[in-house]
Every structure is written in C-alpha cells, then in structure tokens.
Amino acid sequence: MKAWPKVPLGELLKRSDESAVIDSAAEYHEVTIKLWGKGVISRGKVRGSDVATSRRVVRTNQLILSKIDARNGAIGLVPPELDGAIVSNDFPSFAFRDSGTCDPAFMGWLVRSAPFVELCKAASEGTTNRVRIKEDRFLAQQIALPPLAEQQALVARLDALAEKTRQVQAHLDAVERDAEHLLALRFRDAAADAPLWPMSEVAPAVRRPVQIDAATRYREVGARSFGKGLFTKPDFDGAEATWEKPVWIQSGDLVLSNIKAWEGAIAVASDAHAGCIASHRYITCVPDSTRATAGFLAYYLLSEDGLEKVGLASPGTADRNRTLSLGNLGKMQVPVPPLAVQQSFDRLQAEVAALKARHTAIRTANAALLPAALERVFSH
C-alpha cells in the first residue's frame, strides 16, 4: 500500500454537543449502534414525556460511537433517516471539520475495518465490564489519510463491491423463496385429498431407554425451535449426566421436544445423529415404512396447520408449562397420501436442502469479501 500521511483524528473531527430540546408531546428516534461495523440504526421511538435525562441531537454523516462497545466495532456514520435523533452521553458524536480534507464516506468505510477497531481498543481503558473509550485518547489516535481524490476513488470501489455483495445475497434469498414456494405447492397438492390418520397408527412413539454407564462417553442431541433442525452437543462422560431416563436416537426418527414442539422443535434425525442420546424431554416417533415417511410428516407438523394441531395438543399457559403428551400426539390427525407421493416430495425436500447447503458456502464467501477488501485497503 502507499504510505499515506498520518493524521490525528482530532484534526479531522470535532465533538458535537447539540443539546436536545425535548417536547413532551413529540416522539424521537433513539440511536443504537450494531457491533462490528454493522451500522447505526434506530432503537425505536420514544415519547418526549418519557425522556428522563438530558439528550443530545445527532446529525446526518456525523461519526458516532458507543463508549462501551467502540472496541467491538460499534461505530459508524449517522444515516439520513436518523438526522435529529437523540442520544445519551454514552454515544458521543463527532462532526467533520472539513469535508474537503476527509470525505465522511471514506471515514465510514475506515471505521468498519479491523485496524480501526484495534485503534478503538487502544483508546479504551477500564476494568472488566467497565472498559470505555476515552474521547481525548480516541481523538489523539492517528490514521493514514490519502488525498481526497484517492479517498473518493476508494469509496466508489468499496460502494460498488458492497452493492455486488448485496445483489448476490438478494439473488440467493429470491432463489430460496422460490424453492420454498415450490415445496409448499407440492405439499398442498399431495395433502389435498389425502386421508387423515392418527399419528399412533402411522408413526407411533418409540422409546429406547438408555442405561447410563458412568465410564462411557455419550453425545447428546437437541432440537432447535422454528424448524431449524437437530444439533449435537459435545461428548460427555456418563458420570456427568444430570438428567434421568434418556433415550437413544436412530437415523430416520421423527424427533419432537415435548416442551418446545409447539414452537417448531421438530426434526428428522439423520445418519449423523444415529447413536446419540436425548433427554427424557424428547419424543421419538418411527414411521411405518409402508405408510409414511418421516420427512413428509415433519413438513406437515411444521406447517401452519400442523403447528396449530401441535399447539392444541400442548396444553399449558407459558413456555415450559406447554407440554406435548404422548397421548395427545398419538391422537393427532395427519394427512397420509400414497407412499410414492410422499417419497417424491421427500426427494424434492432433499434437493432444496442441497441447494441451501450450496448457498451457505456462497453466502460465507460473499460475506468475507468486504472485510477482506477493507483489510487490504486500510492495513498499513
């Protein structure tokens, strides 16, 4: 990189101390700052009559930071939609002394870089949980500042890269929405005229008790809510087990959390989960291979209609008090189209899952482009 001249931040920025004159009948945006350069956003609106302490006003393109979390990348430019928003003294803001010397957009990119976060760490002090940035020390920190024309050229390139990554993200989102829509249509057609049968007849609950051996290592499985699938926890020794009556999990099981099924903690166990155990809070159902598939049943139970039935079968008032009983689950009516139809739908589900897996790798690479570019530009 070119050896850009070093300039103290205090020569580019000046503290903004515009006091807010609060109208008790008006509403004001309050500001919060996401970590790791993810942006300055509204925390929500507050009525003036609810503002108990003094506030300052921030303006578009001011640099604003969190005293507590600047060392974690909570710093950025105030966007136009938050012009006139109010902040507490924990969020100092700075105006640019001369936009002909430092383009605010250039600073907006710079503060998102890892080197600038390190600068904020160097300007912070305090004990654990009380570390705060010191403004005088912050303004004394030096940055490498290229000529204005070069700043603007860098901003243009970084803006273009950001737009490209946004377009890639939007394209992946659109493709996945279309895939999910196709799944929903295929399922609707498959279930439209299918007979309803109780779960106890097509996929009865099967419990495989585990006799915990203190000298054996086990891996525990759990189900995420909102249809996010199963996950495995780190291996542990049997002597460390803290719950009673665990059950074995086998590939192909339809697994439901009896306390979170109403929230979509329902999934199909894969080969990766075979040989894991689950706590007594989990129900394992095994579909009759001549009548139903776990994938089709899981999709139904996670559908709007299925979750409504699961909710009704999980009586209670709140959270862990809502328990799905084996009896209620067994009586639940589910659509059972011909097995070949279910298997065809499962193949489509597998294709969509494979598509999303490929997209995950693309998303990871796409998300790394901007940080890598910032690292190249601002590491001197």
XYZ file of C-alpha atoms in Angstrom, residues 11-334:
324
model
C -7.635 17.257 13.267
C -10.498 15.745 11.284
C -13.275 15.516 13.884
C -14.788 17.780 16.498
C -17.147 16.821 19.296
C -20.789 17.649 18.597
C -22.656 18.915 21.652
C -26.006 19.994 20.250
C -28.405 19.692 23.168
C -31.845 18.260 22.511
C -34.788 20.477 23.407
C -37.386 17.867 24.245
C -41.069 18.430 23.504
C -43.041 16.185 25.839
C -45.722 15.626 23.189
C -43.317 14.706 20.364
C -41.674 11.412 19.502
C -37.960 10.956 18.863
C -35.803 8.239 17.397
C -33.180 6.881 19.777
C -29.942 5.587 18.301
C -28.155 2.316 18.767
C -25.046 1.033 17.007
C -24.547 -2.551 15.890
C -21.283 -4.281 16.681
C -18.540 -4.935 14.120
C -19.427 -2.117 11.766
C -22.937 -3.388 11.021
C -24.478 0.078 11.091
C -26.137 2.870 13.041
C -29.858 2.212 13.427
C -32.919 3.351 15.347
C -33.575 1.670 18.669
C -37.171 2.793 18.279
C -39.152 5.910 19.028
C -39.657 7.382 22.476
C -42.174 9.993 23.557
C -40.652 13.185 24.898
C -42.539 12.823 28.172
C -40.690 9.544 28.770
C -37.215 11.063 28.362
C -35.945 11.453 31.908
C -32.358 12.622 31.371
C -30.603 15.096 29.115
C -30.053 14.091 25.491
C -28.050 15.322 22.541
C -29.087 15.581 18.895
C -27.147 13.807 16.148
C -26.982 14.832 12.512
C -26.525 13.050 9.196
C -22.941 11.949 8.466
C -21.676 12.613 11.969
C -19.390 9.879 13.270
C -20.982 8.272 16.314
C -19.648 5.600 18.641
C -20.566 3.670 21.744
C -18.237 4.415 24.622
C -18.620 0.849 25.855
C -18.565 -1.054 22.567
C -16.442 1.014 20.190
C -13.722 -1.559 20.927
C -16.161 -4.117 19.481
C -16.788 -2.156 16.309
C -19.834 -0.168 17.493
C -19.029 2.929 15.453
C -20.358 4.412 12.229
C -21.939 7.322 10.393
C -25.392 8.648 11.286
C -27.674 7.819 8.294
C -30.039 10.459 6.834
C -33.107 8.797 8.353
C -31.715 9.413 11.858
C -30.992 13.112 11.367
C -32.320 14.804 14.527
C -32.389 11.585 16.574
C -31.436 11.771 20.242
C -28.670 10.019 22.151
C -27.333 9.814 25.690
C -23.796 10.735 26.719
C -22.791 7.101 26.189
C -22.909 7.803 22.430
C -20.587 10.720 21.617
C -20.839 12.061 18.079
C -18.349 13.997 16.002
C -18.758 16.380 13.085
C -16.172 16.595 10.322
C -14.089 19.749 10.434
C -13.551 19.883 6.667
C -15.107 17.501 4.158
C -12.532 18.731 1.665
C -9.839 17.085 3.758
C -11.652 13.914 4.837
C -14.650 12.548 2.974
C -17.183 11.297 5.590
C -17.899 8.310 3.342
C -14.206 7.364 3.454
C -14.292 7.516 7.257
C -17.482 5.457 7.186
C -15.600 2.639 5.472
C -12.445 3.074 7.523
C -14.234 2.625 10.860
C -15.576 -0.739 9.696
C -12.073 -2.142 9.271
C -10.222 -4.374 11.732
C -7.299 -1.898 12.067
C -9.677 0.852 13.175
C -11.286 -1.441 15.758
C -7.786 -2.029 17.136
C -7.355 1.749 17.293
C -10.550 1.977 19.374
C -9.251 -0.729 21.689
C -6.051 1.264 22.180
C -8.162 4.304 23.097
C -10.188 2.371 25.701
C -9.385 1.681 29.313
C -11.012 0.294 32.441
C -11.583 -2.950 34.288
C -13.658 -5.918 33.168
C -17.202 -4.877 32.105
C -16.266 -1.227 32.707
C -13.980 -0.665 29.733
C -14.832 2.598 27.956
C -13.293 4.577 25.166
C -11.634 7.810 26.260
C -12.522 10.603 23.857
C -9.270 12.529 24.223
C -7.273 9.365 23.642
C -9.512 8.472 20.688
C -9.018 11.868 19.044
C -5.271 11.577 19.580
C -5.115 8.332 17.568
C -3.628 8.726 14.097
C -4.981 7.353 10.845
C -3.399 7.110 7.415
C -5.242 9.630 5.203
C -4.881 9.584 1.405
C -5.594 12.664 -0.745
C -9.277 13.487 -1.202
C -9.405 12.213 -4.797
C -7.977 8.877 -3.721
C -10.432 8.702 -0.807
C -13.316 9.198 -3.216
C -11.968 6.579 -5.615
C -11.688 4.056 -2.770
C -15.214 4.876 -1.609
C -16.538 4.298 -5.138
C -14.839 0.894 -5.360
C -15.993 -0.185 -1.899
C -19.536 1.031 -2.577
C -19.570 -0.978 -5.812
C -18.316 -4.097 -4.027
C -20.934 -3.662 -1.284
C -23.663 -3.389 -3.906
C -22.441 -6.533 -5.655
C -22.452 -8.499 -2.401
C -25.941 -7.171 -1.666
C -27.120 -8.312 -5.097
C -25.671 -11.788 -4.565
C -27.423 -12.026 -1.186
C -30.707 -10.844 -2.688
C -30.425 -13.363 -5.537
C -29.800 -16.251 -3.142
C -32.736 -15.147 -0.984
C -35.026 -14.985 -4.027
C -33.993 -18.441 -5.249
C -34.621 -19.927 -1.803
C -38.013 -18.223 -1.536
C -38.967 -19.729 -4.895
C -37.776 -23.156 -3.757
C -39.780 -22.929 -0.534
C -42.826 -21.801 -2.515
C -42.464 -24.789 -4.828
C -42.259 -27.097 -1.801
C -45.399 -25.550 -0.329
C -47.305 -26.014 -3.585
C -46.186 -29.637 -3.961
C -47.149 -30.370 -0.385
C -50.539 -28.700 -0.809
C -51.244 -30.881 -3.838
C -50.013 -34.023 -2.084
C -52.100 -33.465 1.034
C -55.207 -32.041 -0.643
C -57.252 -35.254 -0.842
C -55.154 -37.448 1.428
C -56.939 -39.382 4.186
C -56.211 -38.380 7.784
C -54.829 -40.918 10.203
C -53.784 -40.658 13.841
C -50.050 -40.420 14.469
C -50.228 -43.523 16.662
C -51.074 -45.591 13.570
C -48.661 -44.155 11.022
C -45.725 -43.096 13.227
C -46.070 -44.390 16.781
C -43.808 -43.138 19.548
C -40.919 -45.500 20.309
C -38.802 -45.007 23.399
C -35.399 -46.666 23.587
C -34.244 -46.251 27.200
C -30.552 -45.610 27.812
C -28.866 -47.251 30.752
C -26.208 -44.670 31.516
C -22.761 -46.157 32.129
C -20.546 -43.843 34.139
C -17.467 -44.998 32.183
C -18.973 -44.440 28.705
C -18.903 -41.252 26.645
C -22.137 -40.047 25.075
C -23.213 -37.379 22.645
C -26.484 -35.584 23.269
C -28.832 -34.294 20.595
C -31.322 -31.431 20.847
C -33.912 -29.828 18.551
C -33.916 -26.144 17.638
C -37.194 -24.271 17.571
C -38.811 -22.893 14.409
C -37.935 -25.950 12.319
C -34.182 -25.288 12.481
C -33.301 -28.961 12.858
C -31.313 -31.065 15.280
C -27.935 -30.213 16.767
C -25.383 -32.230 18.691
C -23.715 -31.194 21.905
C -20.129 -32.007 22.932
C -19.426 -35.542 24.117
C -19.636 -36.113 27.860
C -18.901 -38.882 30.340
C -21.818 -40.873 31.701
C -20.772 -39.839 35.196
C -21.598 -36.232 34.234
C -25.200 -36.964 33.219
C -27.579 -34.687 35.087
C -30.959 -35.887 33.829
C -32.927 -39.124 34.081
C -34.364 -41.584 31.583
C -32.559 -40.522 28.373
C -33.456 -42.168 25.074
C -31.470 -43.382 22.083
C -31.816 -41.613 18.734
C -31.693 -43.504 15.441
C -31.443 -42.230 11.876
C -34.909 -41.651 10.420
C -36.567 -40.902 13.757
C -39.099 -38.091 13.851
C -37.893 -36.205 16.928
C -40.077 -33.792 18.902
C -39.279 -31.804 22.031
C -42.267 -32.296 24.284
C -41.833 -28.793 25.759
C -40.991 -26.927 22.555
C -42.833 -28.860 19.828
C -45.490 -26.116 19.763
C -42.642 -23.737 18.798
C -41.415 -25.935 15.967
C -38.761 -28.005 17.781
C -39.439 -30.906 15.426
C -36.943 -32.575 13.082
C -35.864 -35.770 11.385
C -32.713 -37.483 12.681
C -30.043 -38.123 10.039
C -27.189 -40.616 9.976
C -25.108 -38.002 11.811
C -27.425 -38.300 14.828
C -27.525 -42.103 14.993
C -26.165 -43.319 18.307
C -26.777 -40.010 20.061
C -28.995 -39.762 23.101
C -31.644 -37.236 24.060
C -33.137 -36.272 27.374
C -36.463 -37.624 28.554
C -37.990 -34.397 27.220
C -37.782 -35.755 23.675
C -40.276 -37.983 21.883
C -39.080 -40.240 19.072
C -41.632 -41.430 16.535
C -40.861 -44.140 13.984
C -42.990 -44.038 10.816
C -44.445 -47.259 9.453
C -42.231 -47.630 6.369
C -45.173 -48.978 4.344
C -47.377 -45.970 5.059
C -45.445 -42.788 5.805
C -42.089 -41.049 5.654
C -40.530 -39.013 8.429
C -39.732 -36.170 6.031
C -43.328 -35.768 4.881
C -44.696 -35.939 8.418
C -42.133 -33.429 9.697
C -43.026 -30.975 6.929
C -46.690 -31.283 7.827
C -46.127 -30.844 11.564
C -44.076 -27.702 10.860
C -46.741 -26.280 8.537
C -49.266 -23.758 9.784
C -51.947 -26.420 10.081
C -49.597 -28.898 11.751
C -48.249 -26.426 14.297
C -51.790 -25.421 15.184
C -52.572 -29.060 15.991
C -49.320 -29.448 17.939
C -50.171 -26.305 19.892
C -53.635 -27.585 20.750
C -52.057 -30.879 21.836
C -49.635 -28.995 24.115
C -51.823 -27.523 26.853
C -50.415 -25.034 29.304
C -50.064 -21.328 29.856
C -46.470 -20.421 29.080
C -43.225 -21.781 27.704
C -42.086 -24.878 29.634
C -45.553 -25.468 31.022
C -46.779 -26.272 27.491
C -46.114 -29.999 27.278
C -46.936 -32.315 24.401
C -48.082 -35.619 25.874
C -47.684 -38.986 24.171
C -51.438 -39.459 24.305
C -52.222 -36.155 22.603
C -49.525 -36.726 19.998
C -50.839 -40.203 19.219
C -54.360 -38.865 18.585
C -53.180 -36.093 16.274
C -54.614 -36.496 12.756
C -52.091 -36.180 9.910
